[in-house]
Short mmCIF file of C-alpha atoms and ligand atoms in Angstrom, two decimals:
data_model
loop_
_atom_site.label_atom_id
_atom_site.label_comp_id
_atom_site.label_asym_id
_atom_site.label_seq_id
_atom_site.Cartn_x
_atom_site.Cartn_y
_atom_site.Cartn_z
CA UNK A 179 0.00 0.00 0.00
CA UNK A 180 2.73 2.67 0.73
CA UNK A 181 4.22 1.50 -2.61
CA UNK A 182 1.27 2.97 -4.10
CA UNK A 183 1.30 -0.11 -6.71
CA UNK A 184 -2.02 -0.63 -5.89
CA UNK A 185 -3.36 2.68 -6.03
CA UNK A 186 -6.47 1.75 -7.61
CA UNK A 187 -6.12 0.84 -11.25
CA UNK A 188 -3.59 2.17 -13.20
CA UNK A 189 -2.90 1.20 -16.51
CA UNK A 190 0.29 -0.88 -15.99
CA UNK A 191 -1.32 -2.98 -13.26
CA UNK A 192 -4.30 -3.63 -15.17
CA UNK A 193 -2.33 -4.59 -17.97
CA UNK A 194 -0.75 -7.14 -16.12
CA UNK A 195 -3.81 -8.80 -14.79
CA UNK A 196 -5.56 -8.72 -18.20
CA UNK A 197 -2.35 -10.67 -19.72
CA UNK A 198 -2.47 -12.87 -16.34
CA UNK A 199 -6.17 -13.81 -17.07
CA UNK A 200 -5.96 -14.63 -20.66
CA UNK A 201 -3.35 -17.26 -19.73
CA UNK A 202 -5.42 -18.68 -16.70
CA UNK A 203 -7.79 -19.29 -19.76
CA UNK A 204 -10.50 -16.49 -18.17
CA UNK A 205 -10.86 -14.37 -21.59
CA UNK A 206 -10.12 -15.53 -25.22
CA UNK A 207 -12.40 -16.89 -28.30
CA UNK A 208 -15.47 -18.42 -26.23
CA UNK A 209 -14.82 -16.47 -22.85
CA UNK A 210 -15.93 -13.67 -24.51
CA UNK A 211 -16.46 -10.90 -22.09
CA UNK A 212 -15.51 -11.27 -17.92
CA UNK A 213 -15.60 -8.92 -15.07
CA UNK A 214 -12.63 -7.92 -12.55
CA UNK A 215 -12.99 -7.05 -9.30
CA UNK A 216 -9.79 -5.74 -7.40
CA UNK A 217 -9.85 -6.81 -4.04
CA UNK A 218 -6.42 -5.33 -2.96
CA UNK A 219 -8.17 -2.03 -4.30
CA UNK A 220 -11.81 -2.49 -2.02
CA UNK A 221 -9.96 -3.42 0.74
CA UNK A 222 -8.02 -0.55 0.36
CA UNK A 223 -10.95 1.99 -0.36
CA UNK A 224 -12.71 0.32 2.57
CA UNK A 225 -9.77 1.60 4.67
CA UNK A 226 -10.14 4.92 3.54
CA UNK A 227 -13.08 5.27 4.36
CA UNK A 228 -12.64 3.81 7.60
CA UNK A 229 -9.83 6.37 8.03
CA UNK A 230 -11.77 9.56 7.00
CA UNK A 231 -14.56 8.66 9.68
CA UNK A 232 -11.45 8.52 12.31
CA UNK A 233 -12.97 7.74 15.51
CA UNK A 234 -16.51 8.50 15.29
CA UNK A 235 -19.12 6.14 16.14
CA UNK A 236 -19.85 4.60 12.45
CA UNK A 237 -21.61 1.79 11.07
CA UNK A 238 -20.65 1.71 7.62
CA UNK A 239 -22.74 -0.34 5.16
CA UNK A 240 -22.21 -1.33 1.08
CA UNK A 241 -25.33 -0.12 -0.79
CA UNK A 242 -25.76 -3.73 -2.49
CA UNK A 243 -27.37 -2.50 -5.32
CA UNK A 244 -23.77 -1.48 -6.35
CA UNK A 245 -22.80 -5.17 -7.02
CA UNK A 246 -24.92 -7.80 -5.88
CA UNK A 247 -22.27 -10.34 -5.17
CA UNK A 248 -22.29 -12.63 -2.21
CA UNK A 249 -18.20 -13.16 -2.08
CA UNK A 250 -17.81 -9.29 -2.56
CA UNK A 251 -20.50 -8.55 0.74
CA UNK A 252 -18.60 -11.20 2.73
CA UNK A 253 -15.31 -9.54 1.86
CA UNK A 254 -16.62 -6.17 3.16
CA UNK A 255 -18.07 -7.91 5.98
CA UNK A 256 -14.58 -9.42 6.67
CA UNK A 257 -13.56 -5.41 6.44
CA UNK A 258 -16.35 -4.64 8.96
CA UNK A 259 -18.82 -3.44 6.85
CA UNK A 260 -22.46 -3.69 6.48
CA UNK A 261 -25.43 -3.67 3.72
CA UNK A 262 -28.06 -1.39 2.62
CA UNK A 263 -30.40 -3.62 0.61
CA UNK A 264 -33.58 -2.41 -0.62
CA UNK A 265 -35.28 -5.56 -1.75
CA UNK A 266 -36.32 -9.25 -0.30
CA UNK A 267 -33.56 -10.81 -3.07
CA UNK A 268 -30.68 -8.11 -1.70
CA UNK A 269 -31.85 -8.88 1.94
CA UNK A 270 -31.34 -12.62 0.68
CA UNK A 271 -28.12 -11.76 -0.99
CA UNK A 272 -27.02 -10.17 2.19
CA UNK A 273 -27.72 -13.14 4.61
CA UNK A 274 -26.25 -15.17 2.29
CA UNK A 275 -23.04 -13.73 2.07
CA UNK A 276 -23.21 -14.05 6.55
CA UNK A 277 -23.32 -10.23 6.72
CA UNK A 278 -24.59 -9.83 10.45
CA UNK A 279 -28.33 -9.06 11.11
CA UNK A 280 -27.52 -6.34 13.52
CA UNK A 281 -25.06 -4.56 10.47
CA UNK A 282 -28.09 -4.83 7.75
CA UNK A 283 -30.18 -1.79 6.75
CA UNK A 284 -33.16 -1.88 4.92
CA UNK A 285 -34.41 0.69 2.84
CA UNK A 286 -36.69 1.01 -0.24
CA UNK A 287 -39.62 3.19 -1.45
CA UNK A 288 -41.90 0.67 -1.49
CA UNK A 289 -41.44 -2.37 0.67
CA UNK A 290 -44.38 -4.88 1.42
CA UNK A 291 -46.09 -5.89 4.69
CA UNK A 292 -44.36 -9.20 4.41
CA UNK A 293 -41.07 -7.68 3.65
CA UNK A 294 -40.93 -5.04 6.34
CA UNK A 295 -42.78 -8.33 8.89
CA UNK A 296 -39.86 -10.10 7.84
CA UNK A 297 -37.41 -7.24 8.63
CA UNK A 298 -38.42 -6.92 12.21
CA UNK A 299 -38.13 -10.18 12.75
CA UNK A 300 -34.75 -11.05 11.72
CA UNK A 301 -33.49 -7.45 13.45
CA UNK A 302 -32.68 -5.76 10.84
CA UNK A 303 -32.62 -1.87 10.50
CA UNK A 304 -35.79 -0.58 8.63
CA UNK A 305 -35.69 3.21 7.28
CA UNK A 306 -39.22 3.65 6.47
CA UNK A 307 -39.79 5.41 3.47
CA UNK A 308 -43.10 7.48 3.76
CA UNK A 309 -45.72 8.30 6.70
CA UNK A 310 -48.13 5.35 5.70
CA UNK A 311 -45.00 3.17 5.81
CA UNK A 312 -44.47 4.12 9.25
CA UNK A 313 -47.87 3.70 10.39
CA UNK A 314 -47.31 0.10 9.16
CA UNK A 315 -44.84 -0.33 10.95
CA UNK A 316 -46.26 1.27 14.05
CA UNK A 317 -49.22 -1.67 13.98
CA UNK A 318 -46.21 -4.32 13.64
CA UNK A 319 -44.31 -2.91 16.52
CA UNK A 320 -47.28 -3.00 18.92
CA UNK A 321 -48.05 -6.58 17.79
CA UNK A 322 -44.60 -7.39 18.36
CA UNK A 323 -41.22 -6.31 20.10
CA UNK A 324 -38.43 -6.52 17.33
CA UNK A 325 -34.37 -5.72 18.05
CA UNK A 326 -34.51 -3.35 14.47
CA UNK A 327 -33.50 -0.12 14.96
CA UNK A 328 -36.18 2.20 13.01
CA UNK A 329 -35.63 5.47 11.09
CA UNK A 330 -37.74 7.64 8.62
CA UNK A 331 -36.33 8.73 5.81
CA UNK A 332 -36.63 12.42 4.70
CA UNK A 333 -36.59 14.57 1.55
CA UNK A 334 -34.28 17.52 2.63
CA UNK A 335 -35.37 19.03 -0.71
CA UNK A 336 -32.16 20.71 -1.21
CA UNK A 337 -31.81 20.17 -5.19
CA UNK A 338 -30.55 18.68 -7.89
CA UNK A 339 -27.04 17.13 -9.21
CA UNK A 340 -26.05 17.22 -12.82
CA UNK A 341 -28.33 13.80 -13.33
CA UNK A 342 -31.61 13.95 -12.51
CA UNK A 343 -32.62 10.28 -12.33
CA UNK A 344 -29.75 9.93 -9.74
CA UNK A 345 -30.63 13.09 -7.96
CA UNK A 346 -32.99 11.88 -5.14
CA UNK A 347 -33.40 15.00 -2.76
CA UNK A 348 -34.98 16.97 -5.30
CA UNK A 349 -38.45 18.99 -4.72
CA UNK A 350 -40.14 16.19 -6.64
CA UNK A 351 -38.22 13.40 -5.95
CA UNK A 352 -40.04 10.25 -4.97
CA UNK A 353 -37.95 9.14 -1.86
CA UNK A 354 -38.38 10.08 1.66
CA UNK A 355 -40.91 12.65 3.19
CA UNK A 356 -40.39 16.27 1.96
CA UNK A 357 -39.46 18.53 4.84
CA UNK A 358 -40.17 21.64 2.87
CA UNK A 359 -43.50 21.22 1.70
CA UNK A 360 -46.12 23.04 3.62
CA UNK A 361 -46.89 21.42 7.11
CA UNK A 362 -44.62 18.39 6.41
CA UNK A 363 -41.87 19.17 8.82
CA UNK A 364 -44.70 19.31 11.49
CA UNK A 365 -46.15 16.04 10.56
CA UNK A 366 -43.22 14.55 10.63
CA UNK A 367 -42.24 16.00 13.81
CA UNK A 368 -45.50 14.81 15.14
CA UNK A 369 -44.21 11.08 14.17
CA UNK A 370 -41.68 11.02 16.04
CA UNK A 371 -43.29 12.34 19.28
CA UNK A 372 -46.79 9.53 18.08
CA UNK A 373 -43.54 6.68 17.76
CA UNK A 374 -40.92 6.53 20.81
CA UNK A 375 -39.12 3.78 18.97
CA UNK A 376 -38.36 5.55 16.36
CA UNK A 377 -35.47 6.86 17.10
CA UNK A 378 -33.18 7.20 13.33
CA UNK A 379 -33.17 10.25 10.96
CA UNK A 380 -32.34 8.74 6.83
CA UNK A 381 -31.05 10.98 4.45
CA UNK A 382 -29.42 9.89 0.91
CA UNK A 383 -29.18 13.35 -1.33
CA UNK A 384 -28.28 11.58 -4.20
CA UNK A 385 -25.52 9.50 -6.29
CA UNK A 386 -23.59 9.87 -9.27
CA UNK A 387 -23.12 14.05 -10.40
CA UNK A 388 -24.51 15.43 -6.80
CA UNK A 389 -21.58 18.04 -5.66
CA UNK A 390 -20.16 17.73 -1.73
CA UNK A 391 -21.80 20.63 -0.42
CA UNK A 392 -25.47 19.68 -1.34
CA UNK A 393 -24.52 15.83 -0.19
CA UNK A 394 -23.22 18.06 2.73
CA UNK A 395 -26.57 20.46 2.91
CA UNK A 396 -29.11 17.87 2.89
CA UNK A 397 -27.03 16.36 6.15
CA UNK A 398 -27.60 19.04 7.50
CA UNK A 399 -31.36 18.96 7.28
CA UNK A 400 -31.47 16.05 8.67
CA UNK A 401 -29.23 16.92 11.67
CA UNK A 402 -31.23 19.99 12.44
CA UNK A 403 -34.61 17.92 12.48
CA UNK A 404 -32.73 15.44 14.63
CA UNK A 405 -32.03 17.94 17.20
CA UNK A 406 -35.75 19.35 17.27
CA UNK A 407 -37.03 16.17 17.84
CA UNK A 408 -34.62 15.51 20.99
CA UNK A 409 -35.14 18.76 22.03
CA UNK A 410 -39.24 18.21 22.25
CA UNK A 411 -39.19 14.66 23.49
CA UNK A 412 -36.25 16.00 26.20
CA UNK A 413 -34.38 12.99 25.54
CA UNK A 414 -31.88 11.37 22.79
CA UNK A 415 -34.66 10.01 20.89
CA UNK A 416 -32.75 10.34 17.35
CA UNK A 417 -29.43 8.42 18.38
CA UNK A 418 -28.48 7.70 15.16
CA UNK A 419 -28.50 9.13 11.62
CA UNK A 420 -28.11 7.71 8.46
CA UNK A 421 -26.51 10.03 6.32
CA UNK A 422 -26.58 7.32 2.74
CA UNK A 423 -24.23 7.31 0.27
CA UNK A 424 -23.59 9.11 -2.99
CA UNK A 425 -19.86 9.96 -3.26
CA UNK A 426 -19.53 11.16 -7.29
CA UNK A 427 -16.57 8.89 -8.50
CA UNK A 428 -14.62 10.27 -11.36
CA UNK A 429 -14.97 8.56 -14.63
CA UNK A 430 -12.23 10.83 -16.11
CA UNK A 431 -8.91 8.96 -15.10
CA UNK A 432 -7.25 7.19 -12.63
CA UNK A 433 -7.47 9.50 -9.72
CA UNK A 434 -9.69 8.94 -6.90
CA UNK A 435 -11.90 12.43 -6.52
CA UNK A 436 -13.62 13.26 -4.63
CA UNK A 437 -11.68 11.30 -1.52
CA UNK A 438 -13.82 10.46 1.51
CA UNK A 439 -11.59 12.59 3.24
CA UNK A 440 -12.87 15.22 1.62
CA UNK A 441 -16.37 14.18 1.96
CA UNK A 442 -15.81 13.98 5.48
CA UNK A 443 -14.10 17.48 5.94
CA UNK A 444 -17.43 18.77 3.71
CA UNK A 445 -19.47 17.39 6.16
CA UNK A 446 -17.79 18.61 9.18
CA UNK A 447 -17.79 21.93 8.07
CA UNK A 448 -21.39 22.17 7.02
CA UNK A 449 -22.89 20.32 10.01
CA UNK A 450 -20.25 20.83 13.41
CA UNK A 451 -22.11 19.05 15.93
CA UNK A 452 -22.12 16.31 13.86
CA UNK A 453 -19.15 14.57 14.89
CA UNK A 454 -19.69 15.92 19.03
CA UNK A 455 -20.28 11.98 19.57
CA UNK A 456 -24.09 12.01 20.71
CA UNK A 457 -25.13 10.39 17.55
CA UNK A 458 -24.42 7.09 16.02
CA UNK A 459 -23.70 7.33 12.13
CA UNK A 460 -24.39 5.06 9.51
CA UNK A 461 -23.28 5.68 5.74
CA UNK A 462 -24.18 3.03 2.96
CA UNK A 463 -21.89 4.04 0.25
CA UNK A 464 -21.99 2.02 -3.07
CA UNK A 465 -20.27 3.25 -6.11
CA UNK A 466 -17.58 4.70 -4.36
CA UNK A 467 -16.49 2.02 -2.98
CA UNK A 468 -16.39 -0.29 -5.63
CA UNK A 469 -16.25 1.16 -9.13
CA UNK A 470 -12.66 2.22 -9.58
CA UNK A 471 -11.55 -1.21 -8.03
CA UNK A 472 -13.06 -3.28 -10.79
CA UNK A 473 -12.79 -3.20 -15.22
CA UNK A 474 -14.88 -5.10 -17.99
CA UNK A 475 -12.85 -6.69 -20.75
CA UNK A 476 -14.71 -8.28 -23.96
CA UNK A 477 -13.40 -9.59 -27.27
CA UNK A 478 -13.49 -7.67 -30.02
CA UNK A 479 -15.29 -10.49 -33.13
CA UNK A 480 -14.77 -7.88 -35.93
CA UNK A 481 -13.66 -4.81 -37.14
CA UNK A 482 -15.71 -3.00 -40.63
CA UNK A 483 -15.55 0.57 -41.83
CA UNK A 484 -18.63 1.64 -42.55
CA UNK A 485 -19.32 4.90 -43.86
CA UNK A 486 -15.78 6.30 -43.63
CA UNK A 487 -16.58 5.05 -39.99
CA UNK A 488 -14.54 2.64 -38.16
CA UNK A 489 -16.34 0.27 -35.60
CA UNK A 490 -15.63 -2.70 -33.54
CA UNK A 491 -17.62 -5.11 -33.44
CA UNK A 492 -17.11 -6.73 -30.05
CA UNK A 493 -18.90 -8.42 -26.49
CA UNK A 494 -19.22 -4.84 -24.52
CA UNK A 495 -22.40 -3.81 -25.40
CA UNK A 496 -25.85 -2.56 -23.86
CA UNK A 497 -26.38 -5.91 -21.73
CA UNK A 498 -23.61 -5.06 -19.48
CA UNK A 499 -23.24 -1.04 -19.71
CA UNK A 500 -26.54 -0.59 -20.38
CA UNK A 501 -26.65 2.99 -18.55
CA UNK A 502 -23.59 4.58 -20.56
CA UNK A 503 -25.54 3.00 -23.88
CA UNK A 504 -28.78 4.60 -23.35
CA UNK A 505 -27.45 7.44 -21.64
CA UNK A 506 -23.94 8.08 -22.85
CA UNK A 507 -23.50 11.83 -21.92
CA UNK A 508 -23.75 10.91 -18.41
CA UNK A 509 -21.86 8.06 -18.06
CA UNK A 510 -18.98 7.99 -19.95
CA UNK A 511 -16.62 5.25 -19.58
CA UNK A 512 -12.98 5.06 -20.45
CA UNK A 513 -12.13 2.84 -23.04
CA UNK A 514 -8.80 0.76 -23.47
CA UNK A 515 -7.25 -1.43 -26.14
CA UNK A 516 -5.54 -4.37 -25.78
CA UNK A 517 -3.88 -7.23 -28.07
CA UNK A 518 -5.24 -10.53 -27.34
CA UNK A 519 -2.73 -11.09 -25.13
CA UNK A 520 -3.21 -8.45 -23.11
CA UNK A 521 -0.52 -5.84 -23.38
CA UNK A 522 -1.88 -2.50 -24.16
CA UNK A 523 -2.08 -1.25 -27.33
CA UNK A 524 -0.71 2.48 -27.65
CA UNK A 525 0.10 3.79 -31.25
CA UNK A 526 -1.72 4.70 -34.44
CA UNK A 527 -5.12 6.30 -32.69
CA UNK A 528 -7.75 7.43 -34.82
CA UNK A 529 -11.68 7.33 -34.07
CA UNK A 530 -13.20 4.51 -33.94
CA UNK A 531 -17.29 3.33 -32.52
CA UNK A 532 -16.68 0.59 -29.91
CA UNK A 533 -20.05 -1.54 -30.40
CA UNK A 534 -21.58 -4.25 -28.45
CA UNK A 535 -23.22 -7.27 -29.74
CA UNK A 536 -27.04 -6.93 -29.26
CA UNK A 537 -29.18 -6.15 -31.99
CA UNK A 538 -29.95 -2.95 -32.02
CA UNK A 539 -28.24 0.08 -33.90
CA UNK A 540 -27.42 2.47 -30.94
CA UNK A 541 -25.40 -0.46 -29.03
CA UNK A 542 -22.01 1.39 -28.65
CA UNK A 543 -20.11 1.83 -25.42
CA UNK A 544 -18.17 4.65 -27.65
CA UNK A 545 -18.83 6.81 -30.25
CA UNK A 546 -16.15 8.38 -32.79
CA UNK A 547 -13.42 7.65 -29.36
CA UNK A 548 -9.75 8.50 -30.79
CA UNK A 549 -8.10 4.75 -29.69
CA UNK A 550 -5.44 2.90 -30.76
CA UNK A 551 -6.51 0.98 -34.28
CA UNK A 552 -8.28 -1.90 -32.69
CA UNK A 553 -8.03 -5.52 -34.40
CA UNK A 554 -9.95 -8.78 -34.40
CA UNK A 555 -9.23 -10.80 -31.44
CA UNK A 556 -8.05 -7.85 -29.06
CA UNK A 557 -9.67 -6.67 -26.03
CA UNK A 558 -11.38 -3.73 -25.06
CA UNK A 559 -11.46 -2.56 -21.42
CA UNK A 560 -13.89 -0.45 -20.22
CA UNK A 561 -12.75 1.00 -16.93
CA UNK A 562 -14.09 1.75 -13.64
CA UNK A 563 -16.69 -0.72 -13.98
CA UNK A 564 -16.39 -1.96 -10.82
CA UNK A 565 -19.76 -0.51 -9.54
CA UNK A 566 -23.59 -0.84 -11.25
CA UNK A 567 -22.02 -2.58 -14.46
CA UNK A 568 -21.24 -6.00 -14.64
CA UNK A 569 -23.70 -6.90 -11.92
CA UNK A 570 -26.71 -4.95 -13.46
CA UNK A 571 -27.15 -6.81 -16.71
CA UNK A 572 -29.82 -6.42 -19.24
CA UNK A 573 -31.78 -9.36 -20.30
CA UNK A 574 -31.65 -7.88 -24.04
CA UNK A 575 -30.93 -10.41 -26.63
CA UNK A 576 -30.76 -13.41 -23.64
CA UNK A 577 -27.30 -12.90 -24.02
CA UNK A 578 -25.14 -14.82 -21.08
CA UNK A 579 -24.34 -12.66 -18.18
CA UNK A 580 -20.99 -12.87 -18.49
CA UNK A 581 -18.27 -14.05 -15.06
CA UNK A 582 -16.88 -11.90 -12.61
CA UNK A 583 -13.16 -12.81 -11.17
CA UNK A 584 -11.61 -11.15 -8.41
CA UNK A 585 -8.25 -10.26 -8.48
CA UNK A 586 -5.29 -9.95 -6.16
CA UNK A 587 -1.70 -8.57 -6.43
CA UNK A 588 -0.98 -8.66 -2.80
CA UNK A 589 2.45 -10.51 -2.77
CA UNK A 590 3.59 -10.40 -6.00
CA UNK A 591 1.93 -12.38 -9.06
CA UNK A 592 -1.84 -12.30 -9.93
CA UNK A 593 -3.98 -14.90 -8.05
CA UNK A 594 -7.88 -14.84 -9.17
CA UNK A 595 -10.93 -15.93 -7.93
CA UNK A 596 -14.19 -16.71 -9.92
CA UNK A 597 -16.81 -14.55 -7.99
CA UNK A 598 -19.68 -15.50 -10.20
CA UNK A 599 -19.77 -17.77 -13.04
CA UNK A 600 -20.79 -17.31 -16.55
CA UNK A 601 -24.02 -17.98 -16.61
CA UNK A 602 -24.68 -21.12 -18.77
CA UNK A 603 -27.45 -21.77 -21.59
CA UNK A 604 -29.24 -23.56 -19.41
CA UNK A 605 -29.69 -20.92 -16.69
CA UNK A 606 -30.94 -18.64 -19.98
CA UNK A 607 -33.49 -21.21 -20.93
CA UNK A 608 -34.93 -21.41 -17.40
CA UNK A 609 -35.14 -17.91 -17.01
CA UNK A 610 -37.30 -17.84 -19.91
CA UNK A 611 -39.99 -19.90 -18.47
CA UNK A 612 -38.14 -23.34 -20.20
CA UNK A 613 -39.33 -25.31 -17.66
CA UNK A 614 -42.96 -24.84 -18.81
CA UNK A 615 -42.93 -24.90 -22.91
CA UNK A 616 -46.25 -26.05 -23.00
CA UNK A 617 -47.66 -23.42 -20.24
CA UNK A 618 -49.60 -21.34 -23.57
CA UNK A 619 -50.36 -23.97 -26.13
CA UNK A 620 -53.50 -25.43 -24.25
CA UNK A 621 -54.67 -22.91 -22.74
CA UNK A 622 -57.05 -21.98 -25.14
CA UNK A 623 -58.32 -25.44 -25.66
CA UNK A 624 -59.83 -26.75 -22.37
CA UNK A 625 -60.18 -30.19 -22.02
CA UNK A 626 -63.14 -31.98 -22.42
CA UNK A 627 -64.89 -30.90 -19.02
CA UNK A 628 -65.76 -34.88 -18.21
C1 LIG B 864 -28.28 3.75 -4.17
C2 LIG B 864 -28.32 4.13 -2.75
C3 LIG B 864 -27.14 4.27 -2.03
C4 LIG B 864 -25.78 4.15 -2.67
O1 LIG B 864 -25.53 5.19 -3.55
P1 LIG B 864 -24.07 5.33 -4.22
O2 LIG B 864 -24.22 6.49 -5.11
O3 LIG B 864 -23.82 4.06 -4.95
O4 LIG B 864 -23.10 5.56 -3.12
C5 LIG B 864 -27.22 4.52 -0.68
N1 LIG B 864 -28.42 4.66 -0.07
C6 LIG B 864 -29.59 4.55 -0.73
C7 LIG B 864 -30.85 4.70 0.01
C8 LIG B 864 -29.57 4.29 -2.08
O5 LIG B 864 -30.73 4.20 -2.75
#
């Protein structure tokens, strides 16, 4: 680590494990496309953020959502960490992976009576979205005592990033309850003093484009509310708050920026009394964490010129970056070029459309990108993948969701680890109802009644 060798992924190191994995047989003519994960590099960022929180009372959790992969939560549960999950199959995910009860949060706009019954049984945290949530959970709390710690989550209403769909503390936005709308603060004031238990204040401003200071502003909110409610009830009701996660990575380069550090220094100097040790924090950070410690590679098939236009035909297309297809303006994603045997290609760039395999026309991960010429049988790398990519496929074209390996450096030499397997024909059959071909072709014939 002081070496800095494994400061996240720089191009030499990456190099080395892409030529590494093509000789352990992991990409090449049928393993067409493969995940990395770094695990030096989480470990590492889970350390920083460790470090940035210093010693303040935190429970820090991995938004799942992020990368729902059960060797990845128990790695971060080996660091210490937690989860935020947001749905029975992350919940499952989490359990599976032997993250403890007591370190689980759930959140999630619209969780069932089952779900949230389920929640309070096991113990685990429940941030209830909305005021008719809560009242749900009110009825299950009297019915039944439960070891979850309960919080509402709140709207702070402070604004907007630079992407709206990831911007969630907007005036419209659909989580939480507003604090600015007329009356609401007062209603939800009035919760708190209806629900003694409730005794957690949620906040999550936003992800990907939101700026420090508004991540820092809505924290605010919700530490001001925190302290009107103590002050009323005359006690410590809010002990904790949940301040979510949200760090912007940059999908620029290499560096790491904003730092948690940073993030942390934001925060102290927006809300002071934040870190005076009378409440409990918990953060459930996601992309951060994860998307500058992992990389995509995929075969290139083909290469045509079309038009005067130069495109490569390869396996990185809309089923695994389906955001930066469909939305390519906001997320960008570095591009690289390798031989087939993994060293980097450098010389003789010139622009070129990096396209993906599924059938439809606007299935590029790159558009008219100056790269170095790239040939059939190379790779292409698409960086900082690590987070809401290879774990978020689209079903498009029933093409394979392709493996994830982890990857380690630590002592010299490149040891992997298959995190999830390729998934196999089979698994896409089933998924499309193959164990029930003839489920349609009687139905409009019933039988004779008898
Ligand atoms: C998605 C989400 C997170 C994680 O966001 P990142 O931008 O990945 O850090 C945290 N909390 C909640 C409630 C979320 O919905």
């Amino acid at each position: 680590m002081e070496t800095g060798e494994y400061r996240r992924m720089d191009a030499g190191r990456r190099e080395r494990v892409l030529a590494a994995a093509v000789a352990a047989g992991l990409l090449g003519a049928e393993q067409v496309a493969a995940g990395f994960l770094d695990v030096d590099g989480v470990r590492e960022s889970v350390g920083e953020l460790r470090t940035a929180f210093g010693a303040a009372p935190v429970l820090h959790t991995f938004a799942v959502k992020a990368a729902p992969l059960v060797p990845l939560l128990r790695l971060l549960a080996d660091a210490g960490m937690g989860c935020e999950v947001a749905s029975p199959g992350e919940l499952a995910i989490a359990l599976a992976a032997g993250v403890p009860v007591g370190r689980i949060v759930l959140d999630s706009p619209a969780k069932s009576a089952g779900e949230l019954a389920q929640a309070l049984d096991l113990g685990v945290a429940v941030n209830a979205d909305n005021l008719q949530e809560l009242a749900r959970i009110a009825e299950l709390v009297e019915d039944a005592s439960t070891r979850s710690v309960l919080g509402l989550r709140v709207n702070p209403q402070v604004g907007v990033g630079s992407i709206g769909a990831m911007s969630t503390a907007s005036e419209h936005s659909k989580f939480g309850v507003p604090l600015r709308d007329p009356g609401a603060r007062k209603r939800v004031v009035a919760a708190f003093e209806r629900h003694p238990w409730l005794s957690r204040i949620h906040v999550h401003v936003g992800s990907q484009g939101c700026p420090l200071d508004l991540i820092a502003a809505g924290v605010r909110e919700a530490w001001e509310l925190a302290e009107e409610v103590n002050e009323r009830a005359g006690r410590q009701q809010v002990s904790t708050l949940d301040l979510g996660g949200g760090l912007p990575v940059n999908f620029q380069d290499e560096q790491v920026r904003p730092t948690y550090a940073e993030y942390v220094a934001e925060l102290g100097a927006a809300v002071p009394g934040l870190f005076d040790g009378r409440y409990g924090l918990v953060t459930e950070f996601g992309r951060s964490l994860v998307a500058k410690n992992g990389f995509t590679a995929a075969r290139v098939e083909y290469t045509k010129v079309v038009g005067g236009r130069r495109i490569a035909l390869t396996h990185a297309g809309a089923h695994l970056a389906t955001r930066t297809v469909f939305m390519p303006d906001a997320w960008p994603l570095r591009v690289s070029v390798h031989r087939p045997d993994g060293v980097r290609r450098l010389s003789g760039e010139e622009p070129q459309d990096v396209a993906g395999p599924c059938c439809f026309a606007g299935d590029l991960v790159a558009r008219g990108r100056t790269l170095p010429r790239i040939e059939p049988g190379d790779l292409v790398v698409l960086e900082d993948t690590g987070g809401y990519y290879t774990s978020a496929p689209w079903g498009y074209n029933s093409i394979a969701r392709p493996a994830v390996h982890g990857f380690s450096t630590a002592g010299g030499g490149v040891r992997f680890a298959t995190v999830r397997r390729r998934q196999t024909p089979a698994e896409v059959v089933a998924e499309a109802g193959g164990d029930r071909p003839d489920a349609l072709t009687g139905l409009d014939s019933p039988g004779d009644p008898g």
